[in-house]
Short mmCIF file of C-alpha atoms in Angstrom, two decimals:
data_model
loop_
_atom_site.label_atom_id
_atom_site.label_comp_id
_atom_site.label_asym_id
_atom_site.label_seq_id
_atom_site.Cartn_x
_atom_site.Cartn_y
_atom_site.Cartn_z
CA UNK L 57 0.00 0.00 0.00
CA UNK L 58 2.89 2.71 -1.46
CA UNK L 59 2.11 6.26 -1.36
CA UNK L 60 4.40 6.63 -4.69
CA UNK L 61 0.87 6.16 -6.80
CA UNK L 62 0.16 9.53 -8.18
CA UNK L 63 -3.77 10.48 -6.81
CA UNK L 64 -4.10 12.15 -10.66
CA UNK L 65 -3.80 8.07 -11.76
CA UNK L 66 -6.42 7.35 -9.50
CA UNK L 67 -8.84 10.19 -10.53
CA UNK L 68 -8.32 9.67 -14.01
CA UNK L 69 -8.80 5.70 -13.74
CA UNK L 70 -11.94 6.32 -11.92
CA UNK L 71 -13.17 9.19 -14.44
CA UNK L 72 -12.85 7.42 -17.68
CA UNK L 73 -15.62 5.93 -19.18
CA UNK L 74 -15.93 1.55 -18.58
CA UNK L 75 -15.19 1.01 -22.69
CA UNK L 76 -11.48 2.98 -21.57
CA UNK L 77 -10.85 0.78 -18.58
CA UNK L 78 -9.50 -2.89 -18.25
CA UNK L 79 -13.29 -4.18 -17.56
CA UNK L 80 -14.04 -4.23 -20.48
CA UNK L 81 -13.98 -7.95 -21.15
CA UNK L 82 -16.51 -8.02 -18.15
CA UNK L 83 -19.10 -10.44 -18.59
CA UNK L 84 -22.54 -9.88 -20.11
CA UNK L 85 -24.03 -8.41 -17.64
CA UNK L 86 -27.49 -9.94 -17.36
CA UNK L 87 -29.64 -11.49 -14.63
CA UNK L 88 -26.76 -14.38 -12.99
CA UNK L 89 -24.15 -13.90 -15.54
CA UNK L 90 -22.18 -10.93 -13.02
CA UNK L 91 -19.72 -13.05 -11.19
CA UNK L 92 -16.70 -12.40 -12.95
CA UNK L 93 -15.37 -9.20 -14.40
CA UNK L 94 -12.27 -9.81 -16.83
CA UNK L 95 -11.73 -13.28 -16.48
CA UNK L 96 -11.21 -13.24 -12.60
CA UNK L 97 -14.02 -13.69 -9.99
CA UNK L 98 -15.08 -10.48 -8.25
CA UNK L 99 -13.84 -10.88 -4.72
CA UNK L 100 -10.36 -11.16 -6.55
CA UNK L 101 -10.64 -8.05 -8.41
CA UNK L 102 -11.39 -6.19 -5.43
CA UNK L 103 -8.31 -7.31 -3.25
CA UNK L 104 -6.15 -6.99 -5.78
CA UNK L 105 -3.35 -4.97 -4.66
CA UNK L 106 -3.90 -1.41 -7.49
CA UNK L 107 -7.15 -1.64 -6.67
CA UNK L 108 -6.77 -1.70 -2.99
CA UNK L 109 -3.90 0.98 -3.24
CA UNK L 110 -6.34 2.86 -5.70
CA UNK L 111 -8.35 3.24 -3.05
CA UNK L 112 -6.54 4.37 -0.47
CA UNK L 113 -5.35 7.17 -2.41
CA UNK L 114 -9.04 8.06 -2.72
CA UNK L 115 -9.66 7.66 0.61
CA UNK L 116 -6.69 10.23 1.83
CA UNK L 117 -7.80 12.53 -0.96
CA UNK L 118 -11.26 12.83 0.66
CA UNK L 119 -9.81 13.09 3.76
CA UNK L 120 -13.19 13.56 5.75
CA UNK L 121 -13.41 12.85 9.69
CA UNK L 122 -12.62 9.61 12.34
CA UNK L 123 -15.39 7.03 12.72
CA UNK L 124 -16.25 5.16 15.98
CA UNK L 125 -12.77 3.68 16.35
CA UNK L 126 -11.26 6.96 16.62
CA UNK L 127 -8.82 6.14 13.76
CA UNK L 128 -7.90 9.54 11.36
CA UNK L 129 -7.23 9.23 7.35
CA UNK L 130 -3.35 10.14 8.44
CA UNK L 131 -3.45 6.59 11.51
CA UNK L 132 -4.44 4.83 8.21
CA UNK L 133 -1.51 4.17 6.48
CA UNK L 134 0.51 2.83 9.66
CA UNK L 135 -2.46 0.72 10.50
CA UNK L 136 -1.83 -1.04 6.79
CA UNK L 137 1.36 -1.66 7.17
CA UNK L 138 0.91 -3.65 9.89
CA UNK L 139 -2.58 -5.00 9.48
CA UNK L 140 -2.65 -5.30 5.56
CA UNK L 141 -2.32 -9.08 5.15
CA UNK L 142 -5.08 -9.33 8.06
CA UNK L 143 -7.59 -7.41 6.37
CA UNK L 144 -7.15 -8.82 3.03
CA UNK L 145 -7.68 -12.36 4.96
CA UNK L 146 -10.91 -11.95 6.40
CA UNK L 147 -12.33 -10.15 3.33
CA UNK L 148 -11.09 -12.77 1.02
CA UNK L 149 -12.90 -15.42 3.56
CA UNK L 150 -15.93 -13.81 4.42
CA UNK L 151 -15.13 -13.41 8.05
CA UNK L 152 -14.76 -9.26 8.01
CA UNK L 153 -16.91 -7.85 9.83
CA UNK L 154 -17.70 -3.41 9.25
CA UNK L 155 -17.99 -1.41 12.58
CA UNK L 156 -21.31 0.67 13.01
CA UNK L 157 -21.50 3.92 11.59
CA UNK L 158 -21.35 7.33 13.63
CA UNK L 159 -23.81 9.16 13.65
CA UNK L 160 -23.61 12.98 12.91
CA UNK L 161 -26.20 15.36 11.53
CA UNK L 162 -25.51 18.14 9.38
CA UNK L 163 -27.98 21.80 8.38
CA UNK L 164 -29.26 21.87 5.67
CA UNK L 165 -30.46 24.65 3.80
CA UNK L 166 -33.94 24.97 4.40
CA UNK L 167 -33.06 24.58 8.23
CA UNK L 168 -33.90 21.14 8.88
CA UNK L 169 -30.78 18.10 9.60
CA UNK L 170 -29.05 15.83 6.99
CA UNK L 171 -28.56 12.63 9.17
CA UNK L 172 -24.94 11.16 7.52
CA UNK L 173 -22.91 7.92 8.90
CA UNK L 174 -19.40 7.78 9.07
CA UNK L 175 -17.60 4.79 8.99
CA UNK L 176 -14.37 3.92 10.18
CA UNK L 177 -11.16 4.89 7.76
CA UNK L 178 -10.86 0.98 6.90
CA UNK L 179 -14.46 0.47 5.90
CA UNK L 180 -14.09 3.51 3.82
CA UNK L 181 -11.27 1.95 2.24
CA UNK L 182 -13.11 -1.34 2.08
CA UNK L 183 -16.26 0.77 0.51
CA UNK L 184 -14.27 2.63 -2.18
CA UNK L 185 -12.32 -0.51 -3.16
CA UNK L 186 -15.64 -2.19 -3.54
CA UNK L 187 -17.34 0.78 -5.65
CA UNK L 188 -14.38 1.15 -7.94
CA UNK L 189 -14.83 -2.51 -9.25
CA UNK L 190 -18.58 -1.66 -9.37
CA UNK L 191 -19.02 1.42 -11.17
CA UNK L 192 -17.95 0.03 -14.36
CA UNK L 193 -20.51 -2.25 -14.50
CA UNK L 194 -23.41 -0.22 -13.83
CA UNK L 195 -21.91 2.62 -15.72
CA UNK L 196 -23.54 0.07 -18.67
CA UNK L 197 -26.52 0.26 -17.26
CA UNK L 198 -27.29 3.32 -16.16
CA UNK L 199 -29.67 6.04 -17.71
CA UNK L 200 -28.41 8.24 -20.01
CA UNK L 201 -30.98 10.70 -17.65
CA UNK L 202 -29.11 9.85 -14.15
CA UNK L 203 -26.17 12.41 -13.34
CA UNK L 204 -26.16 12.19 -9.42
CA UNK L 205 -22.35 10.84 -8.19
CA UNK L 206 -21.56 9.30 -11.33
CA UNK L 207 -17.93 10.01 -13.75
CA UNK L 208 -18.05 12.76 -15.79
CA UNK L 209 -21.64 13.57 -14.94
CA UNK L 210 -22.58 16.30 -12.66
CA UNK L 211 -25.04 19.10 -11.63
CA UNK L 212 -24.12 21.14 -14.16
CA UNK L 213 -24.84 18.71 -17.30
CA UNK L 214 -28.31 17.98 -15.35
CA UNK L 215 -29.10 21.90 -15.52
CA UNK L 216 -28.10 21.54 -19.30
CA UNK L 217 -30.38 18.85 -20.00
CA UNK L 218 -33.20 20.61 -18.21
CA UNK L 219 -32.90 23.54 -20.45
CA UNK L 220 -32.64 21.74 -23.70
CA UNK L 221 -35.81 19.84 -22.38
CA UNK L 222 -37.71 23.25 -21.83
CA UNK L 223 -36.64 24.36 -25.58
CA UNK L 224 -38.19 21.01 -27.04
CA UNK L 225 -41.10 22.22 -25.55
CA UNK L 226 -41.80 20.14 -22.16
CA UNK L 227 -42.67 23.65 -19.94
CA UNK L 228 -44.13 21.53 -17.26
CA UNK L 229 -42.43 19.84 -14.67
CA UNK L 230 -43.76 17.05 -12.03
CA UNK L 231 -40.70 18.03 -8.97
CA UNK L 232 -40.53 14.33 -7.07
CA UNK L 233 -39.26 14.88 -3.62
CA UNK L 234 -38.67 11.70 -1.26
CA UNK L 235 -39.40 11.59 1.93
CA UNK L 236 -35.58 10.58 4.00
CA UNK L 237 -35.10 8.57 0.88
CA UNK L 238 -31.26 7.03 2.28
CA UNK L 239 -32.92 6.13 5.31
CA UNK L 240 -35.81 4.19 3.90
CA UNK L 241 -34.08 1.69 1.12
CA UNK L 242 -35.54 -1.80 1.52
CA UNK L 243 -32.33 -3.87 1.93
CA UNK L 244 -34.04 -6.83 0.20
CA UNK L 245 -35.06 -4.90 -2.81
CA UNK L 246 -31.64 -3.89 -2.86
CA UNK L 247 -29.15 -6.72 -3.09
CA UNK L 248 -32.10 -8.25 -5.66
CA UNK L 249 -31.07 -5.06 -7.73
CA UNK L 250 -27.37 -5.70 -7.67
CA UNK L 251 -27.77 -9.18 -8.22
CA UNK L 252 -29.33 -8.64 -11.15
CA UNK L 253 -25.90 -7.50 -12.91
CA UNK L 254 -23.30 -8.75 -10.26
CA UNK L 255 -24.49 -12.32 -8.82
CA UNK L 256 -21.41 -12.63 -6.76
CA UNK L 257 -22.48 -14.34 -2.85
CA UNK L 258 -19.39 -12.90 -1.76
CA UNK L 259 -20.51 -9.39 -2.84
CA UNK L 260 -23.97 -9.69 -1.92
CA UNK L 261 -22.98 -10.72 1.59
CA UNK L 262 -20.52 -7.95 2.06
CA UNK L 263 -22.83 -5.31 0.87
CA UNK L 264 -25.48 -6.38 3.62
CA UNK L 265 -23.03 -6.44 6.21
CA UNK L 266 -22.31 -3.13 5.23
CA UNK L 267 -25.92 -2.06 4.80
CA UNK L 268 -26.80 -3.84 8.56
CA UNK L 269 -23.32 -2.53 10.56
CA UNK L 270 -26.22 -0.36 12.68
CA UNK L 271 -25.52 2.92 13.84
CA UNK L 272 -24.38 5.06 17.12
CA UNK L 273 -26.37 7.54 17.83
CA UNK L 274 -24.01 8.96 20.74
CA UNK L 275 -24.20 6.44 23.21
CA UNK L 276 -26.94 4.28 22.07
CA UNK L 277 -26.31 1.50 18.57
CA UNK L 278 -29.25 1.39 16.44
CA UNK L 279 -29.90 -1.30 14.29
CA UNK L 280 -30.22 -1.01 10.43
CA UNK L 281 -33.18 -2.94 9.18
CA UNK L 282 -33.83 -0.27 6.32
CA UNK L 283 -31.25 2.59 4.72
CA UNK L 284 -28.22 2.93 3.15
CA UNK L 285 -26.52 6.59 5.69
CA UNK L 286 -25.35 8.65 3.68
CA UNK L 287 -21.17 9.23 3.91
CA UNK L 288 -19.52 6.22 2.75
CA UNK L 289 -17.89 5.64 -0.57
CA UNK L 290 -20.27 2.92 -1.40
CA UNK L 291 -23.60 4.38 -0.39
CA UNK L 292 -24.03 6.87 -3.70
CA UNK L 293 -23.74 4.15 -5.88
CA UNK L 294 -26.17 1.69 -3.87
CA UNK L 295 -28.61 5.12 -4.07
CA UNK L 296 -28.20 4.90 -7.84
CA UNK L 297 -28.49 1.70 -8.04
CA UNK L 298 -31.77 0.78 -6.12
CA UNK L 299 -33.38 4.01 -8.18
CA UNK L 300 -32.00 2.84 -11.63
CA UNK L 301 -35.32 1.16 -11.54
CA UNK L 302 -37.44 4.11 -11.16
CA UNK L 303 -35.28 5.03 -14.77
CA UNK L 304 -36.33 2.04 -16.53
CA UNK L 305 -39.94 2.64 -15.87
CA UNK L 306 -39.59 6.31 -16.52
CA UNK L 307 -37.81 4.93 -19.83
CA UNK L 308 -40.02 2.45 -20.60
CA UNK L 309 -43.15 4.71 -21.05
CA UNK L 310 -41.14 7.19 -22.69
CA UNK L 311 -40.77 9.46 -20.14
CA UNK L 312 -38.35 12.95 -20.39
CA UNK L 313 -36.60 13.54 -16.85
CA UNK L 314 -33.99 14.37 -15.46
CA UNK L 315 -32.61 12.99 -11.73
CA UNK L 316 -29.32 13.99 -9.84
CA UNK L 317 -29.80 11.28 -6.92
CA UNK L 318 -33.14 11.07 -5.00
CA UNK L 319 -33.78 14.45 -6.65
CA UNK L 320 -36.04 13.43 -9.90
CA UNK L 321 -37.69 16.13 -12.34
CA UNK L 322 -39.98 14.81 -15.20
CA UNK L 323 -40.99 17.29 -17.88
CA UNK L 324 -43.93 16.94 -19.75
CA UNK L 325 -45.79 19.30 -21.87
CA UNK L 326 -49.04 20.35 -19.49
CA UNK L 327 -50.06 20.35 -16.15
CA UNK L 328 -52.69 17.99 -16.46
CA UNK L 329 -50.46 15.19 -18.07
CA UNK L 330 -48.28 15.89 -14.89
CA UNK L 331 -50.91 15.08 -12.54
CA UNK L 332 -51.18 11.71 -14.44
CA UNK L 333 -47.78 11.06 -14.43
CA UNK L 334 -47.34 11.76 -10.69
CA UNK L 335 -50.28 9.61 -9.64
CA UNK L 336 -48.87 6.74 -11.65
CA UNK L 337 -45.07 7.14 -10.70
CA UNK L 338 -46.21 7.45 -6.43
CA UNK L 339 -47.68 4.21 -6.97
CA UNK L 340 -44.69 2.74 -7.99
CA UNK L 341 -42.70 4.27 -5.55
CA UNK L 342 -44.37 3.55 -2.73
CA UNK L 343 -45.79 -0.18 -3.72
CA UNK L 344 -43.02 -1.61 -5.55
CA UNK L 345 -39.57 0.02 -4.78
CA UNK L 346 -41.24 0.67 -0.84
CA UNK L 347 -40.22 4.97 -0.22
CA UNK L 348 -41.97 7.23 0.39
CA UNK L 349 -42.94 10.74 -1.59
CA UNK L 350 -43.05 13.35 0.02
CA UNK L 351 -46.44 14.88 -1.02
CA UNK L 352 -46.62 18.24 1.01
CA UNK L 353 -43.17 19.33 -1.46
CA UNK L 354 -43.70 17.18 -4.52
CA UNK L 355 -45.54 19.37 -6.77
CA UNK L 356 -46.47 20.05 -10.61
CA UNK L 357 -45.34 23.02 -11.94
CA UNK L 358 -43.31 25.69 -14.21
CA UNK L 359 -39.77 25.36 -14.31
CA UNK L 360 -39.58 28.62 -14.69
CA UNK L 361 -40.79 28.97 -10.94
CA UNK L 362 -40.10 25.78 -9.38
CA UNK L 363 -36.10 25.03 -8.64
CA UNK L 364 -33.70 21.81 -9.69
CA UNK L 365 -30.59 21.65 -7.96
CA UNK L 366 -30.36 25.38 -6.80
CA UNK L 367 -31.34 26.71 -10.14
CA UNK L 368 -34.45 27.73 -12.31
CA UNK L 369 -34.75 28.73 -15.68
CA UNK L 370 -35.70 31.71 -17.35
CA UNK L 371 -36.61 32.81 -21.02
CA UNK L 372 -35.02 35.40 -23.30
CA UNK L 373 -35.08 35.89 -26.97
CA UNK L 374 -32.46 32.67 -27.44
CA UNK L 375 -34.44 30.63 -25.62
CA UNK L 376 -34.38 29.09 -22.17
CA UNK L 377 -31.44 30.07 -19.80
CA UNK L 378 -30.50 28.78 -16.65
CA UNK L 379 -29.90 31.17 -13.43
CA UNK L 380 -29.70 30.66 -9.90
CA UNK L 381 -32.84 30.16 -7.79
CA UNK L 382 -34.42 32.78 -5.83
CA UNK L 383 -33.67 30.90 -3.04
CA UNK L 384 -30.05 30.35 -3.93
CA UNK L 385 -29.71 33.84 -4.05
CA UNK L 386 -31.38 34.77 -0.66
CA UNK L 387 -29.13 32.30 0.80
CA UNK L 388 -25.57 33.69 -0.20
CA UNK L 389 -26.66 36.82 1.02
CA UNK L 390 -27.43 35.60 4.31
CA UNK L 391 -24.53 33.97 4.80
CA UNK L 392 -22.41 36.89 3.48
CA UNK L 393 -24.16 39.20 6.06
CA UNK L 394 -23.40 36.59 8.74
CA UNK L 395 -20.03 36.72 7.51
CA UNK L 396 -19.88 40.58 7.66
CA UNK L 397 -21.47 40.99 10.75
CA UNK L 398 -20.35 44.20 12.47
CA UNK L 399 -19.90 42.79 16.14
CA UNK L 400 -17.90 39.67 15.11
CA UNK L 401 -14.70 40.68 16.26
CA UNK L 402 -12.36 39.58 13.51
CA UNK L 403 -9.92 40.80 11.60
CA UNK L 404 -10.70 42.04 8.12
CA UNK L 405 -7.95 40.02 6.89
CA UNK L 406 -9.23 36.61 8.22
CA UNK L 407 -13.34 38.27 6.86
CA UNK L 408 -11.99 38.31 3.42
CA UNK L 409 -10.33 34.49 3.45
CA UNK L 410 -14.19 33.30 4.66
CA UNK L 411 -15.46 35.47 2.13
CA UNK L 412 -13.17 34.29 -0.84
CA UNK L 413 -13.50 30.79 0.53
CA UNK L 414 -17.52 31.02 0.33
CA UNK L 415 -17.80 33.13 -2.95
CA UNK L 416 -15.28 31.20 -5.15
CA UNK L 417 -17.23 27.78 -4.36
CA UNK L 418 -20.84 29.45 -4.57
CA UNK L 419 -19.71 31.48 -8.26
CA UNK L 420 -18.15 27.86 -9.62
CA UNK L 421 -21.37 26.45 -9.36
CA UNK L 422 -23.58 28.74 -10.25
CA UNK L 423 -21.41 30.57 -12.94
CA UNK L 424 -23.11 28.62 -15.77
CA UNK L 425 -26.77 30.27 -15.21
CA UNK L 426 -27.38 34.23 -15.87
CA UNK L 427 -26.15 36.57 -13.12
CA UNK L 428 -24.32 39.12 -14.21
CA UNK L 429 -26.80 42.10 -12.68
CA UNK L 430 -27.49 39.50 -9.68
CA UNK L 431 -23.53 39.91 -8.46
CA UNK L 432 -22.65 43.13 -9.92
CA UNK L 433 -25.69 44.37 -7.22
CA UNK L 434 -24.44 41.48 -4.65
CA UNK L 435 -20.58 43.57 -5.47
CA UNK L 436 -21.92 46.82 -4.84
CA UNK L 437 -23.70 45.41 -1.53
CA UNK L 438 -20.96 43.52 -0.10
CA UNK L 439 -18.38 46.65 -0.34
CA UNK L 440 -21.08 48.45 1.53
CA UNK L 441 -21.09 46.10 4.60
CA UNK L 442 -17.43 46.24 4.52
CA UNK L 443 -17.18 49.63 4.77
CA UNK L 444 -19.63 49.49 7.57
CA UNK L 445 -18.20 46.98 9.23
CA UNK L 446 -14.50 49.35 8.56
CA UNK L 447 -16.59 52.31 10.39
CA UNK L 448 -17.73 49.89 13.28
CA UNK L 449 -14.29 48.77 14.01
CA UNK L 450 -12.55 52.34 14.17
CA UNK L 451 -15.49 53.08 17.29
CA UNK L 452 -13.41 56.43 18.63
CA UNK L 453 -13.56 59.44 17.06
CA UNK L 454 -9.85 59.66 17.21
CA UNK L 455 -9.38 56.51 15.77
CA UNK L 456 -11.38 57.61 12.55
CA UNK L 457 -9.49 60.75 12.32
CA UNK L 458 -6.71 58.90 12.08
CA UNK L 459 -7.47 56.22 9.79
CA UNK L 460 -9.69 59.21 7.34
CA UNK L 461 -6.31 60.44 7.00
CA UNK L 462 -4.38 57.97 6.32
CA UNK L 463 -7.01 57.46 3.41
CA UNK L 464 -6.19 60.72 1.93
CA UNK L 465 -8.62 63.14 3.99
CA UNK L 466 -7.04 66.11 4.86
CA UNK L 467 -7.38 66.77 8.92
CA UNK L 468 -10.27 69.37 9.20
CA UNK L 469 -12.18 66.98 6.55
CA UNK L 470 -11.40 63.80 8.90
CA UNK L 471 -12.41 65.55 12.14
CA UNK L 472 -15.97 66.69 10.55
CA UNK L 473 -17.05 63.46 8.92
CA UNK L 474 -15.88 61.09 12.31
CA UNK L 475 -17.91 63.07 14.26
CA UNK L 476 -21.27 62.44 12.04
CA UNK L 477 -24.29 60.84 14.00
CA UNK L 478 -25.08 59.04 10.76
CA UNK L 479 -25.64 55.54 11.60
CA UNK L 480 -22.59 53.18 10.33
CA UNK L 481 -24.66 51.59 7.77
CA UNK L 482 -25.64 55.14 6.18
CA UNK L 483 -22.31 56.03 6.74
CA UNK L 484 -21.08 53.24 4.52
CA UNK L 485 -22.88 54.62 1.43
CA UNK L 486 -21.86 58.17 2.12
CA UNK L 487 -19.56 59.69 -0.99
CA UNK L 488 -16.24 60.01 1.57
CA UNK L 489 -16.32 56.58 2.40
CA UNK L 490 -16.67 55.54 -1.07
CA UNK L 491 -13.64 57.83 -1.86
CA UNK L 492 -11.71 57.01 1.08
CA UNK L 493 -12.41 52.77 1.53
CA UNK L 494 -12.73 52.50 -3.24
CA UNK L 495 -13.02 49.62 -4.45
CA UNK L 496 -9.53 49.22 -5.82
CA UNK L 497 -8.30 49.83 -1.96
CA UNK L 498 -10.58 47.37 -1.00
CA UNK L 499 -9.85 44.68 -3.15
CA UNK L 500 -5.89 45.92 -2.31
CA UNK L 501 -6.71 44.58 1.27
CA UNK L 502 -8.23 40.99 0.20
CA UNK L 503 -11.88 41.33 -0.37
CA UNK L 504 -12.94 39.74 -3.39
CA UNK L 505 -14.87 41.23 -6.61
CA UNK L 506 -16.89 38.78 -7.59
CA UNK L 507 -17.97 40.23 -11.15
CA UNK L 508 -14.49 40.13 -11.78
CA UNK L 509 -14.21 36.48 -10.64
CA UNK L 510 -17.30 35.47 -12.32
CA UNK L 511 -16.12 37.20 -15.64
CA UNK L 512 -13.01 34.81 -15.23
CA UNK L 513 -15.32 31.84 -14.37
CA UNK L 514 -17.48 32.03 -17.67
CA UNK L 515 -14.78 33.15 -19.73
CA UNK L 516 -12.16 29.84 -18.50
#
């Protein structure tokens, strides 16, 4: 288990497509023909010693925290060296046994929790060496209309897909949301989907081992009769997997949609056909694949209103466009005013790495929709608050004296303006603030310009 394997080999062996790869004399993979991939039997081609380095690489890269054994990605490495042979024996016998999951939960956006699992470092390692022998088979099988987690696929060819759907003409859209959908897959239903394509008993058993580790919840283990937690290498692809089937019956009546995950948009051409369409695809849901939908958010709508991965479209003279959601937007200004908050007691310096941080991230993703007058006013906004926040910090007249001087205001001119009564946020908008604290000094000092940086984004 070397370090000396470049992490760019793994990426790139994990982001090429299965025909590139050395699986591809995998067998056909139909119903109990899946127990051998290239000649050798399954359990083999996981052990074998790339693959296992492969995925330790991975592992490191992703870094991520301890699970219940306390063990960091950086103990990991030592612990091979000396338990490597060990570990390889009891999963190539069927005696290895996962550790539960911890139990964290995470915010999410709308203010509820994200419950996630984390497993120990070694059943991450065990997961990713599992999913990496896997992927290529199910890459075969996959819908051209499934982007969530997969190579080469991503949010951003999802919101591509939903716009050149909207241009064909489907301007309604039946938005599927279900209900803790990783905490409600049906084992059973489960390891019958995988063995449809990979019949391997050694798999199989593994994978429910996996799925039935249980959980601690702080002090108390839970056991997992239903749910694949979410923060394991393996449980994306067991996601995709157990909903491939809601593809094929989408497919199979000829369906347009779009899903990234357990988030699934199907675009048909009026409201009323989407009121079919929903009726008919709860039912399967909930009777044959056994989740639930969440009726009180799944609705029927435009997509024009209605948002898909943090993004809605919109409508100009070339046709649809994506943009970020209204929500999206509300969002990033919220946590920019946190950020900016006048009484936080940082230093500007450290402000403006949290700011970079969050704004570099946040314009990536949603640099591909229409925003230009969105962050050119978010620009203008945030300078504002920093000024403010600037004026807040100074707090004694003498103090802004000084500093409005230092700026370039001669002494008479400093002395008037630090005495104003003007609150700070007035003051931040007031022309010798704007003079003194310009943009170019600001940006000087670390703070970001984000039309800039989305001009750089769009233009890459």
């Amino acid at each position: 288990m070397r370090q000396s394997q470049k992490t760019e080999q793994a990426d790139h062996q994990l982001k090429i497509g299965p025909e590139g790869q050395r699986y591809t004399g995998a067998r056909s993979t139909f119903p109990g023909e899946g127990t051998m991939i290239s000649g050798m039997e399954f359990s083999k081609r996981v052990l074998t010693r790339n693959n296992l380095n492969l995925a330790y690489l991975r592992v490191k890269r992703n870094k991520g925290a301890a699970g219940l054994d306390g063990m960091t990605v950086e103990d990991l490495l030592p612990y091979l060296k000396e338990h490597k042979e060990e570990l390889v024996k009891q999963l190539a016998q069927g005696t290895y046994r996962p550790q539960p999951v911890k139990r964290v939960e995470i915010p999410k956006p709308n203010g509820g929790k994200r419950k996630l699992g984390i497993p120990t470092v070694v059943d991450r390692l065990v997961q990713q060496a599992v999913a990496q022998v896997m992927t290529p088979v199910f890459e075969r099988v996959f819908s051209d209309n499934s982007f969530g987690f997969r190579p080469n696929r991503g949010a951003h060819e999802a919101i591509s897909r939903v716009t050149s759907l909207y241009n064909q003409g489907y301007h309604c859209v039946v938005d599927l949301d279900l209900k803790a959908y990783f905490d409600t897959v049906n084992h059973d239903l489960l390891i019958k989907f995988v063995g449809q394509y990979i019949n391997d008993p050694w798999l199989l058993r593994l994978i429910r081992r996996f799925l039935t580790s249980g959980v601690m919840n702080g002090k108390l283990l839970e056991k997992s009769s239903k749910g694949t937690p979410q923060g394991g290498p393996l449980s994306p692809l067991l996601a995709n997997i157990y909903l491939n089937e809601l593809d094929k019956v989408l497919t199979s009546r000829g369906h347009k949609f779009v899903r990234y995950a357990d988030d699934c948009n199907i675009y048909v051409k009026s409201k009323r056909a989407g009121q079919r369409v929903l009726e008919s695809v709860t039912r399967f849901l909930e009777k044959d694949l056994k989740v639930t939908v969440n009726r009180e958010k799944t609705t029927v709508g435009s997509p024009l209103r209605l948002k898909f991965l943090g993004f809605s479209l919109g409508v100009g003279r070339g046709g649809a466009y994506a943009r970020p959601a209204r929500q999206a937007k509300e969002r990033v200004k919220r946590e920019l005013k946190r950020l900016t908050k006048r009484n936080r007691g940082i230093s500007t310096d450290k402000m403006f790495v949290e700011i970079r941080q969050k704004m570099r991230g946040w314009l990536q993703y949603y640099g591909i929709g229409k925003m230009a007058t969105f962050v050119k006013a978010l620009d203008q906004w945030l300078r504002s608050r920093i000024r403010q926040y600037f004026w807040k910090q100074w707090k004694k007249v003498k103090t802004k004296v000084n500093n409005l001087k230092r700026l370039g205001l001669s002494h008479n001119d400093a002395y008037t303006f630090a005495n104003t009564r003007k609150g700070a946020w007035r003051t931040a908008h007031s022309a010798t603030l704007t003079y003194t604290l310009t943009n170019r000094k600001l940006e000087r000092l670390g703070l970001i310009n984000l039309t800039k940086t989305l001009q750089l984004i769009q233009h890459a």
